[in-house]
Each structure stands twice: as C-alpha cells, then as structure tokens.
Coordinates of C-alpha atoms in Angstrom, one line a residue:
Chain G
M279 CA -5.9 5.1 15.4
N280 CA -7.2 2.7 12.9
K281 CA -5.3 0.8 10.6
N282 CA -7.7 1.7 7.7
F283 CA -9.0 4.9 6.7
N284 CA -12.6 5.3 6.2
I285 CA -14.6 6.7 3.8
E286 CA -14.5 10.3 4.6
Q287 CA -10.9 10.0 5.1
Q288 CA -10.8 8.6 1.6
E289 CA -12.5 11.4 0.1
A290 CA -10.4 13.9 2.2
F291 CA -7.2 12.1 0.6
F292 CA -8.4 12.4 -3.0
K293 CA -9.5 16.0 -2.0
R294 CA -5.8 17.0 -1.2
E295 CA -6.4 18.1 2.7
S296 CA -3.1 18.3 4.2
R297 CA -3.8 16.3 7.7
E298 CA -5.1 13.1 5.6
I299 CA -1.3 13.2 3.1
E300 CA 0.0 13.4 6.5
M301 CA -1.7 10.5 8.8
L302 CA -0.3 9.4 5.2
Y303 CA 3.1 9.7 5.8
K304 CA 2.8 8.4 9.1
V305 CA 1.2 5.7 8.9
L306 CA 2.7 4.2 5.7
L307 CA 5.5 5.5 4.7
P308 CA 7.6 3.6 7.7
K309 CA 6.4 0.7 5.8
V310 CA 7.0 1.4 2.6
T311 CA 10.8 2.4 3.3
S312 CA 11.3 -1.0 5.0
F313 CA 10.2 -2.8 1.7
I314 CA 12.3 -0.8 -0.5
L315 CA 15.7 -0.6 1.7
K316 CA 15.2 -4.2 1.8
N317 CA 15.2 -4.3 -2.0
K318 CA 18.1 -2.1 -3.0
G319 CA 16.8 1.3 -1.8
S320 CA 17.3 4.0 0.5
L321 CA 16.0 5.9 2.8
L322 CA 15.6 8.8 -0.2
D323 CA 14.6 6.7 -2.3
A324 CA 11.3 5.5 -0.5
E325 CA 10.3 9.5 0.0
E326 CA 10.6 9.9 -3.6
V327 CA 8.9 7.2 -4.0
F328 CA 6.0 7.8 -1.6
Q329 CA 5.4 11.3 -3.0
E330 CA 5.7 10.5 -6.7
A331 CA 2.7 7.4 -5.6
L332 CA 0.4 9.7 -3.5
F333 CA 0.8 12.4 -6.6
Q334 CA 0.0 9.9 -9.3
I335 CA -2.8 8.5 -7.5
I336 CA -4.7 11.9 -6.5
A337 CA -3.4 12.5 -10.7
R338 CA -5.4 10.2 -11.8
S339 CA -8.0 10.4 -10.0
R340 CA -8.7 13.7 -10.8
V341 CA -8.2 12.8 -14.9
K342 CA -10.4 9.3 -14.6
S343 CA -11.8 8.1 -11.7
I344 CA -10.1 5.6 -10.0
K345 CA -11.8 2.5 -8.3
I346 CA -10.0 0.9 -5.4
N347 CA -10.4 -2.6 -4.6
T348 CA -9.0 -2.9 -1.2
S349 CA -8.3 -0.2 1.3
L350 CA -6.8 2.9 0.4
E351 CA -3.2 2.0 2.5
A352 CA -3.0 -1.0 0.6
Y353 CA -3.4 0.2 -2.6
I354 CA -0.8 3.2 -2.1
Y355 CA 1.5 0.3 -1.1
T356 CA 0.9 -1.5 -4.2
V357 CA 1.6 1.5 -6.4
C358 CA 4.4 2.4 -4.4
R359 CA 5.8 -1.3 -4.8
N360 CA 5.0 -0.9 -8.8
L361 CA 6.8 2.0 -9.1
W362 CA 10.2 0.9 -6.9
Y363 CA 10.0 -2.4 -9.6
Q364 CA 9.7 0.0 -12.5
E365 CA 13.0 2.1 -11.0
L366 CA 14.6 -1.3 -10.6
N367 CA 14.4 -2.5 -13.6
K368 CA 15.1 1.4 -15.7
R369 CA 18.8 1.1 -13.3
K370 CA 18.8 -2.6 -14.3
K371 CA 19.7 -1.0 -18.1
E372 CA 21.2 1.7 -17.5
V373 CA 24.3 4.2 -16.0
R374 CA 22.7 6.3 -13.8
N375 CA 23.2 8.0 -10.4
E376 CA 22.1 4.9 -8.3
G377 CA 20.9 7.6 -5.2
V378 CA 18.4 9.2 -7.1
F379 CA 15.0 8.1 -8.2
E380 CA 14.7 8.7 -11.4
L381 CA 11.6 8.6 -12.5
K382 CA 10.6 11.9 -12.4
S383 CA 9.9 13.1 -16.1
E384 CA 7.0 14.1 -17.3
D385 CA 6.4 11.4 -19.6
D386 CA 7.8 9.1 -17.7
T387 CA 4.9 10.1 -15.0
V388 CA 2.5 9.8 -17.7
Y389 CA 3.7 6.7 -18.5
A390 CA 3.7 4.9 -14.8
M391 CA 0.1 6.3 -14.4
M392 CA -1.0 4.2 -17.6
Q393 CA 0.6 1.2 -16.5
Q394 CA -1.1 1.4 -13.1
D395 CA -4.4 2.0 -14.8
R396 CA -3.2 -1.3 -16.3
W397 CA -2.6 -2.9 -13.2
D398 CA -5.6 -1.6 -12.0
L399 CA -7.8 -3.6 -14.5
F400 CA -5.6 -6.8 -14.3
E401 CA -6.5 -6.6 -10.8
K402 CA -10.4 -6.1 -11.4
M403 CA -10.8 -8.7 -13.9
F404 CA -8.8 -11.5 -11.5
L405 CA -10.7 -10.6 -8.8
K406 CA -14.1 -11.3 -11.2
L407 CA -12.4 -15.0 -11.7
S408 CA -13.9 -17.8 -9.4
E409 CA -11.8 -18.0 -6.2
N410 CA -11.0 -21.3 -7.5
C411 CA -9.2 -19.6 -10.8
Q412 CA -7.7 -17.3 -8.6
K413 CA -5.9 -19.8 -5.7
L414 CA -5.1 -21.6 -8.9
L415 CA -3.4 -19.3 -10.7
K416 CA -1.5 -18.1 -8.0
A417 CA -0.5 -21.2 -6.7
Y418 CA 0.8 -21.7 -10.8
F419 CA 2.5 -18.1 -10.6
D420 CA 4.1 -18.9 -6.9
K421 CA 5.9 -21.6 -8.5
V422 CA 4.5 -24.5 -7.2
S423 CA 4.9 -27.7 -9.4
Y424 CA 1.5 -28.9 -11.1
D425 CA 2.4 -32.6 -9.1
R426 CA 2.0 -30.6 -6.3
I427 CA -1.4 -28.3 -8.1
K428 CA -2.7 -31.5 -8.8
D429 CA -2.6 -33.5 -5.2
M430 CA -3.8 -29.6 -3.6
F431 CA -6.7 -29.6 -5.5
K432 CA -7.9 -33.0 -6.2
Y433 CA -6.8 -33.5 -10.0
A434 CA -6.6 -36.6 -11.7
T435 CA -3.7 -36.1 -13.6
K436 CA -1.1 -33.0 -14.2
N437 CA -2.2 -32.9 -17.2
T438 CA -5.8 -31.8 -15.8
A439 CA -4.0 -29.6 -13.8
F440 CA -2.6 -28.0 -17.2
Q441 CA -5.8 -27.3 -18.2
R442 CA -7.6 -26.0 -15.7
V443 CA -4.4 -23.3 -15.3
F444 CA -5.0 -22.8 -19.1
K445 CA -8.4 -22.2 -19.1
C446 CA -8.0 -20.0 -15.9
K447 CA -5.7 -18.1 -17.9
R448 CA -7.9 -17.7 -21.4
R449 CA -10.6 -16.5 -18.9
L450 CA -8.9 -14.1 -17.9
T451 CA -8.1 -13.0 -20.7
E452 CA -11.7 -12.8 -22.2
L453 CA -12.5 -10.6 -19.2
V454 CA -9.6 -8.3 -19.5
Q455 CA -9.8 -8.0 -23.7
G456 CA -14.0 -7.4 -22.5
A457 CA -13.1 -5.1 -20.3
N458 CA -15.3 -1.0 -21.6
N459 CA -11.6 0.6 -20.7
F460 CA -9.3 -1.8 -21.9
K461 CA -8.9 -0.5 -25.8
N462 CA -8.4 3.2 -24.1
L463 CA -5.6 2.0 -22.0
Chain U
M263 CA -9.0 -22.6 -33.7
E264 CA -8.5 -20.2 -30.5
D265 CA -7.9 -22.3 -27.9
S266 CA -4.8 -23.4 -30.5
I267 CA -3.7 -19.7 -30.9
N268 CA -3.5 -19.3 -26.8
K269 CA -1.9 -22.6 -26.0
Q270 CA 0.8 -21.4 -28.9
I271 CA 0.8 -18.5 -27.2
E272 CA 1.5 -20.0 -23.8
N273 CA 3.8 -22.6 -25.2
Y274 CA 5.8 -19.7 -26.5
I275 CA 5.6 -17.0 -23.7
S276 CA 6.7 -19.7 -21.5
N277 CA 9.6 -20.6 -23.9
S278 CA 8.6 -24.1 -24.3
M279 CA 8.4 -24.0 -27.7
P280 CA 10.8 -26.0 -30.0
D281 CA 13.3 -23.8 -31.8
E282 CA 12.5 -24.3 -35.0
E283 CA 8.9 -23.2 -34.3
Q284 CA 9.9 -20.3 -32.4
V285 CA 11.3 -19.1 -35.3
L286 CA 8.0 -19.8 -37.2
F287 CA 6.3 -17.8 -34.8
E288 CA 7.6 -15.0 -34.4
T289 CA 8.2 -14.7 -37.5
R290 CA 3.9 -14.4 -37.9
I291 CA 4.0 -11.9 -34.4
A292 CA 6.0 -9.9 -36.8
N293 CA 4.0 -10.0 -39.9
D294 CA -0.1 -10.0 -37.6
K295 CA -0.9 -7.2 -35.7
E296 CA -3.8 -8.7 -33.7
L297 CA -1.4 -12.0 -33.1
N298 CA 1.4 -9.1 -31.3
A299 CA -1.5 -8.2 -29.4
K300 CA -2.5 -10.8 -27.8
V301 CA 1.5 -12.1 -27.1
E302 CA 1.7 -8.9 -25.2
L303 CA -1.4 -8.7 -23.2
A304 CA -0.4 -12.9 -22.3
K305 CA 3.0 -11.5 -21.6
E306 CA 1.3 -8.7 -19.4
L307 CA -0.8 -11.1 -17.8
N308 CA 2.3 -13.0 -16.4
H309 CA 4.0 -10.4 -14.8
F310 CA 1.2 -9.3 -13.3
L311 CA 0.4 -12.6 -12.2
I312 CA 3.4 -13.1 -10.7
D313 CA 4.6 -11.4 -7.6
K314 CA 7.1 -9.2 -7.6
E315 CA 7.5 -8.9 -11.1
T316 CA 6.9 -5.0 -12.6
P317 CA 3.8 -4.3 -15.1
L318 CA 5.6 -5.1 -18.9
N319 CA 8.0 -2.3 -20.3
R320 CA 5.4 -0.9 -23.3
T321 CA 5.2 1.4 -25.7
Y322 CA 2.4 3.2 -25.4
E323 CA 1.2 6.7 -27.1
L324 CA 1.1 8.6 -24.1
D325 CA -2.1 9.4 -22.7
Q326 CA -3.1 13.3 -23.3
E327 CA -5.1 14.2 -20.7
Y328 CA -2.6 12.9 -18.0
K329 CA -0.1 15.1 -20.1
D330 CA -2.5 18.0 -19.8
F331 CA -2.9 17.2 -16.1
I332 CA 0.8 16.4 -15.3
Q333 CA 1.7 20.0 -17.0
S334 CA -1.2 21.9 -14.7
E335 CA -1.3 24.6 -12.2
E336 CA -3.1 22.0 -10.3
A337 CA -0.5 19.5 -10.6
T338 CA 2.3 21.9 -9.5
D339 CA -0.5 23.2 -6.4
L340 CA -0.5 19.2 -5.5
K341 CA 3.0 18.7 -5.5
K342 CA 3.5 21.4 -3.3
T343 CA 0.9 20.4 -1.1
I344 CA 1.8 16.6 -0.3
K345 CA 5.6 18.3 -0.2
K346 CA 4.6 20.3 2.6
A347 CA 2.4 17.3 4.8
H348 CA 5.6 15.2 4.6
Q349 CA 7.4 18.3 6.0
N350 CA 4.9 18.7 9.5
T351 CA 5.4 15.2 9.8
K352 CA 8.7 15.6 10.2
I353 CA 8.6 18.6 11.9
K354 CA 6.0 16.6 13.8
Q355 CA 8.0 13.6 14.4
D356 CA 11.5 16.0 15.6
T357 CA 9.5 17.5 18.2
S358 CA 8.5 14.5 20.1
K359 CA 12.0 13.4 20.0
T360 CA 12.4 16.0 22.3
T361 CA 10.4 14.6 24.9
N362 CA 12.1 11.0 24.2
I363 CA 15.2 12.1 24.8
K364 CA 14.9 12.6 28.3
T365 CA 14.1 9.2 29.0
Y366 CA 17.0 7.8 26.3
F367 CA 19.4 9.4 28.0
L368 CA 17.8 8.3 31.6
A369 CA 18.0 4.2 30.0
A370 CA 21.9 5.4 28.5
S371 CA 23.2 6.6 32.0
I372 CA 22.3 3.2 33.2
A373 CA 23.1 1.1 30.2
L374 CA 27.3 3.4 30.9
L375 CA 27.4 2.2 34.2
V376 CA 25.9 -1.2 34.6
G377 CA 28.8 -1.0 31.2
F378 CA 31.5 0.3 33.3
L379 CA 30.8 -2.5 35.8
G380 CA 30.3 -5.3 33.6
L381 CA 32.4 -7.4 31.9
N382 CA 33.2 -7.4 28.1
L383 CA 32.3 -10.7 27.0
F384 CA 33.3 -10.8 23.8
K385 CA 36.1 -11.7 22.0
D386 CA 37.8 -9.8 19.2
N387 CA 36.9 -12.0 16.4
D388 CA 33.4 -12.1 17.4
I389 CA 33.5 -8.0 17.1
H390 CA 35.5 -8.0 13.8
T391 CA 32.8 -10.5 12.4
L392 CA 29.8 -8.5 13.2
Y393 CA 31.2 -5.4 12.0
T394 CA 31.7 -7.1 8.8
T395 CA 28.7 -8.6 9.0
Y396 CA 26.8 -5.4 9.4
Y397 CA 28.6 -2.5 7.6
V398 CA 27.3 -2.8 4.0
S399 CA 28.6 -0.4 1.6
S400 CA 25.4 -0.3 0.3
D401 CA 24.1 1.8 3.2
L402 CA 26.4 4.6 2.1
P403 CA 24.9 7.2 -0.9
S404 CA 25.8 7.0 -4.2
V405 CA 27.1 10.2 -5.2
I406 CA 28.8 8.8 -8.8
K407 CA 26.6 11.5 -11.5
R408 CA 27.2 11.7 -15.6
N409 CA 29.7 12.6 -16.9
D410 CA 31.4 14.3 -14.1
L411 CA 34.2 12.0 -13.4
K412 CA 36.3 14.7 -12.0
N413 CA 34.2 15.9 -9.4
E414 CA 36.5 15.6 -6.8
L415 CA 33.6 13.9 -4.6
V416 CA 33.3 11.4 -7.3
L417 CA 37.1 10.5 -7.7
G418 CA 37.3 9.8 -3.8
V419 CA 34.5 8.0 -4.0
L420 CA 36.2 6.0 -7.2
A421 CA 39.3 5.6 -5.6
F422 CA 37.3 4.4 -2.0
K423 CA 35.6 1.6 -4.1
K424 CA 39.2 0.4 -4.4
N425 CA 39.9 0.8 -0.9
D426 CA 42.5 3.0 -1.6
F427 CA 41.9 5.2 1.8
Q428 CA 44.0 7.9 2.0
K429 CA 44.1 9.0 -1.5
A430 CA 40.1 9.7 -0.9
V431 CA 40.6 11.6 1.6
I432 CA 43.0 13.7 0.5
H433 CA 40.2 13.8 -2.4
F434 CA 37.0 14.2 0.3
E435 CA 38.8 17.4 1.5
K436 CA 40.0 19.2 -1.3
Y437 CA 36.3 18.4 -2.0
K438 CA 35.0 20.6 1.1
T439 CA 37.1 23.1 -0.2
S440 CA 36.0 23.6 -3.3
T441 CA 32.5 24.0 -2.7
T442 CA 30.3 26.2 -0.7
K443 CA 27.3 23.1 -1.6
I444 CA 28.9 20.2 0.0
D445 CA 27.3 17.4 -0.3
D446 CA 27.2 15.3 2.9
A447 CA 27.2 12.1 1.9
V448 CA 31.2 13.3 1.5
Y449 CA 30.9 12.8 5.1
L450 CA 30.2 9.6 5.1
Y451 CA 32.6 8.5 3.1
E452 CA 35.2 10.1 4.4
G453 CA 34.6 9.1 7.9
V454 CA 34.7 5.1 6.8
S455 CA 38.1 6.1 5.0
Y456 CA 39.4 7.4 8.4
L457 CA 37.6 3.9 10.4
N458 CA 39.3 1.9 7.4
T459 CA 42.5 3.3 8.5
N460 CA 42.0 3.3 12.0
N461 CA 41.7 7.5 12.5
N462 CA 38.9 7.0 15.2
Q463 CA 38.6 10.5 16.4
K464 CA 38.8 11.9 12.7
A465 CA 35.8 8.9 11.5
L466 CA 34.0 10.4 14.4
T467 CA 34.3 14.5 13.5
Q468 CA 33.3 13.4 10.0
F469 CA 30.2 11.1 10.8
N470 CA 28.6 13.9 13.9
L471 CA 29.2 16.4 10.8
M472 CA 26.6 13.9 9.0
I473 CA 24.0 13.9 12.1
N474 CA 24.5 17.8 12.3
S475 CA 23.6 18.6 8.6
N476 CA 20.5 19.5 7.2
S477 CA 20.8 16.6 4.4
I478 CA 17.9 14.2 4.8
D479 CA 20.7 11.0 5.1
N480 CA 21.6 13.1 8.3
S481 CA 20.7 9.9 10.5
K482 CA 22.8 7.7 8.8
G483 CA 25.3 9.5 10.6
Y484 CA 24.4 7.6 13.7
W485 CA 24.6 4.7 12.3
F486 CA 28.2 4.6 11.0
K487 CA 29.3 6.4 14.8
A488 CA 27.8 2.9 16.0
L489 CA 29.7 0.7 13.9
L490 CA 32.6 2.9 14.8
H491 CA 32.2 2.1 18.2
L492 CA 31.0 -2.0 17.7
K493 CA 34.6 -2.0 15.4
N494 CA 36.4 -0.6 18.3
N495 CA 35.4 -3.0 20.6
E496 CA 33.4 -1.0 22.6
I497 CA 30.7 -2.0 22.7
E498 CA 28.5 0.1 25.2
K499 CA 29.1 3.2 23.7
S500 CA 27.9 1.0 20.5
K501 CA 24.3 -0.2 22.1
L502 CA 24.1 3.4 23.2
I503 CA 23.8 4.3 20.0
L504 CA 22.1 1.3 18.4
N505 CA 19.3 2.0 21.2
K506 CA 18.7 5.9 20.0
I507 CA 18.1 4.5 16.6
I508 CA 15.9 2.0 17.7
T509 CA 13.5 4.4 19.5
E510 CA 13.7 7.0 17.0
K511 CA 13.3 4.8 14.1
L512 CA 16.3 6.2 12.2
F513 CA 17.9 5.0 9.5
N514 CA 18.7 0.8 9.9
H515 CA 16.3 0.9 12.8
L516 CA 15.5 -2.8 11.6
K517 CA 19.5 -3.8 11.5
A518 CA 20.0 -1.8 15.0
K519 CA 17.1 -4.5 16.1
K520 CA 19.5 -7.0 15.2
L521 CA 22.4 -6.3 16.3
L522 CA 21.6 -5.3 19.6
S523 CA 19.8 -8.6 19.9
E524 CA 23.3 -9.9 19.3
L525 CA 25.8 -7.7 21.8
E526 CA 23.1 -8.3 25.1

C-alpha cells in the first residue's frame, strides 16, 4: 500500500468513509502509539489521542475549510502530537488520573480545535518565509548557538546572526498578523 | 520605533531583560492591550518554532461554530464512525493473529528444544540487571482516582507503591470480591505483587487473567509474563513470549525486541 493517501483517499477520509479511517488506524496508529509511549503515555492514551485527532480534523473541515500543507498522515501525526503535549501540560498542573486521556470535555475539544487552527496558520506563514529564514529560525530554536549560526550561514559576526534571526522572526510575525483569518482565531 | 518595541518584546520573552526594566515593561503590558497582544503572539510563535512545545495555553472566547458542531448529531455520528472503524481494525488484526499462531508455535517448539539442549549462559546477576532494567512501574496502568481513596483497588495500589506487597494483595483480593465490574488493572498489580514476594505461580495466574480479560490493555499480561520468566531465570520461556509480543506487535513490542536481542 502507498504510504501517503492520494487525493481521492483524502477526500474519502473527510467524507468519513470507514475504509479510509480504518486504513489510517492500521498505518498511523502504531507510529502515534510509539511516540506517546516514549513520552510518558500508555497504549490507551494513544488510542484516545488518535481518535480525538481524527474527530477534530474532520470536525474542523466540516465547519471551516482546512488546508493541509503536508501529507494527510503527517498532518494527523502533528495533531496527535500537539494534543498529547497539551495533555502532558495539563497533567503537570493537576493531580489527576494519569491513565485516562482527559482532553474530552466539549470546551476542551473546541479549545484544542482552535489551537490547531492557530498552529496551522503559523505553519502556513512559516512556509511563506524564505528558505534561508526557515533554516535560520529552525537552527536558532534548535538551540544552535549564535557562534555556530554565524559559521553555518557565513555571517560576519555573531551580532549579524542575532539581527538576522530577529528579522526573520519579525517577518513571520508580520505574515501572521497580516493573514486574513488571524483576527478570527 | 516598531523595531525597538519588537526588540524589547524579544528580550522580555527570552528572559534577557534586566530586572528593573522587566518590572517596568510588565507594567506597560498590563496597561496596554495592544502591547499585551503582541507579547502573547511572540510567545506563541516561539512555542510554535520550538519543536516539542505545545501551543501556549491561552484564554480564548470559544468558537461558537465549533461548539455548535460538537453538540450536533453529525458530531455524534462522526464519533461512532471513527470508533467503529477502530473496532473493525482490531477485529481484522485478531483474525490475522490466528494464522500467525501456527507459525509462532512451530518456531516456539524449535526454540524450546534448543533451550533444553543448550546451556544457560546467563549468570544470576546479569538476569537481575536485565529484569530491573526492563521492569518499569510506569508500564502498569494508573488507577488512582480523585476522591476515591477508600476504594480497595486504590488502597492496594497505594500499598504497592510503598512496596508493601503483602498488604497490597490483601486489598486486591478484597477488591475483587467487592465488585462485579472488576478493573482489569488489578490483575497486573496483584501479579507483580506476587512476583515481588516470589509467589510465581500466583503471579502467573494473575497475568493469565489479564491476558484473557476484555481489557484494551490485556496484552500487557504477556509483557509481565515475559518478565516473570526472566526474573526466574527461565530464559527460553521468556524468549518465547517476547517473540510473540514482537510478532504480534503487542504492548512493549519495541522493548521486547531489545530485550530479546540481549538474551540471544
């Protein structure tokens, strides 16, 4: 089976065709499970997160159109990852039943969907940056030192590297703020 | 001017602003909604750009369209469709397990024969090291519920966590007789309690109960059985179960692969 869903399969998924959803469970749940198990979760957490992610993606597409910049599978994986990190954040703050994924109240679901909308916007605007800016920001936020950035990107000084990072970040901010749907998110 | 504000914002969110300046800046943020919004966006973008960070927790007014959809019948149907798809996937996996079992048992028989004929080259302290490396209490499901500390299962788990395994078993046994809706997690906790008090046969019984239960986590029973045999230096028995876990991608199949490679 091809790893990536083709357009027809994607459309069928968004139309809630059971066959495509089953294929996603078969192909993608093991990967999501592996990620969650490595990040303090359980098998049950993985199944809950995956189910919630599929629901939220289809629900969001029903209410507002969503555009996926990567493959459907990569997108679902990102949504699962975001949902899991949110869950871990919640668990840090509360004494709770750790075996149960609790991002389940209606308000929590709506909130998570809105968070993902913002995330999608940031991703879309990030991809509008120049390739150089994208690489630069990625290096900086991967905690590469300014010294190393200076060498990697052949800047004259560390200060130049700092200025470039700042400019790229500023550009991203401008793109986000200028996006049509930003104020609604 | 704009650049100056943006630089201040970057200094603030990266904690590189001097303390006095930070206090003044925070006062400005508190009194300037536009500045506050810029700071919040800057923080959010930082979180987005750092891998492994979630979106920041922010307070939004909840989107009414999403709320309406969540409460709709369409949403309920959607949830049912997704759940059913998941169940269908599990049924299909169980069917393919039957075919694999014949192959598995043939391989297992050969492994057993080799085991009986071969020498056990592991020293006791190597086994103990492996067991303590691979036994991880976070593999056990959590059952601690808020406001439910009188529940015998919970009391048993609390005793378990204090390594009072005999007391834990007493609570677990009381729990099982007190309810018709047994939380299958009890089989694992009780099994490990018996394992830690060298009651291997009773431990095995509990793990088998787990395996045969309807719990979504029932395959955890195999993992703990493999650990039981490892702890008791029954290497070939442990390897048999590890092979099953790996072949059928059961709970901890990646760890099982690693452990198996260390045993071979």
